[in-house]
């Protein structure tokens, strides 16, 4: 676990840092971290395979829950881990996306892999390391603006600061929902609703009047309403590119937003 945490700090990607370690026959046989678009678990497995190491019966330590989808033709880490015969996996942190949360665990469990969690003090260390990189999350500044970002990066996070002067912000999260739509997520205590049939921000009178939950599907042209204790962010989906499975060469979402603060900070 400690070695996986050391390895995660070498990650070269934007977003959360991830490290992986493979142990076989009581020996560390390979390590990996995120680099050049390759996930840490795959990097470690490929490093072992390049040494012709038989991974059947091996144990993998990964600081983040292995993925179940890469958004491309590349095999996701969870099925890869099971396919090469790794029989035990220690997971540092479960994915924070509500839709992805525990999905890697389930794929591995269903494949017969024995699953364990990192020790709690190790999780605290990893969280401290990744907290240093929170500033790298894509950000917008209100009260009005627009952005285009790859929702597969940074855990789909897009943080909207109320204004240049008002440093308060609302965190929005986005995840693939196929063609011409996207799932909006709210992280507690923020909640989200679809402003159904509203075409413009001006049509929304009281943004707290909607039916709120932690997630909702937003189609292109529709408006998501994120509400917190201090204000509301209205986010219109202008364009969605959902990757090769849905006829696009990349993944991105284009948004316009409007922030309404309830009062001055
Ligand atoms: Zn992965």
Tab-separated table of C-alpha atoms and ligand atoms in Angstrom, residues 39 41 67 77, ligand 1:
chain	number	residue	atom	x	y	z
A	39	UNK	CA	-3.934	3.923	-16.380
A	41	UNK	CA	-3.133	-0.698	-13.302
A	67	UNK	CA	-12.154	1.482	-14.127
A	77	UNK	CA	-8.695	-2.057	-16.117
B	1	LIG	ZN1	-8.345	2.055	-15.677
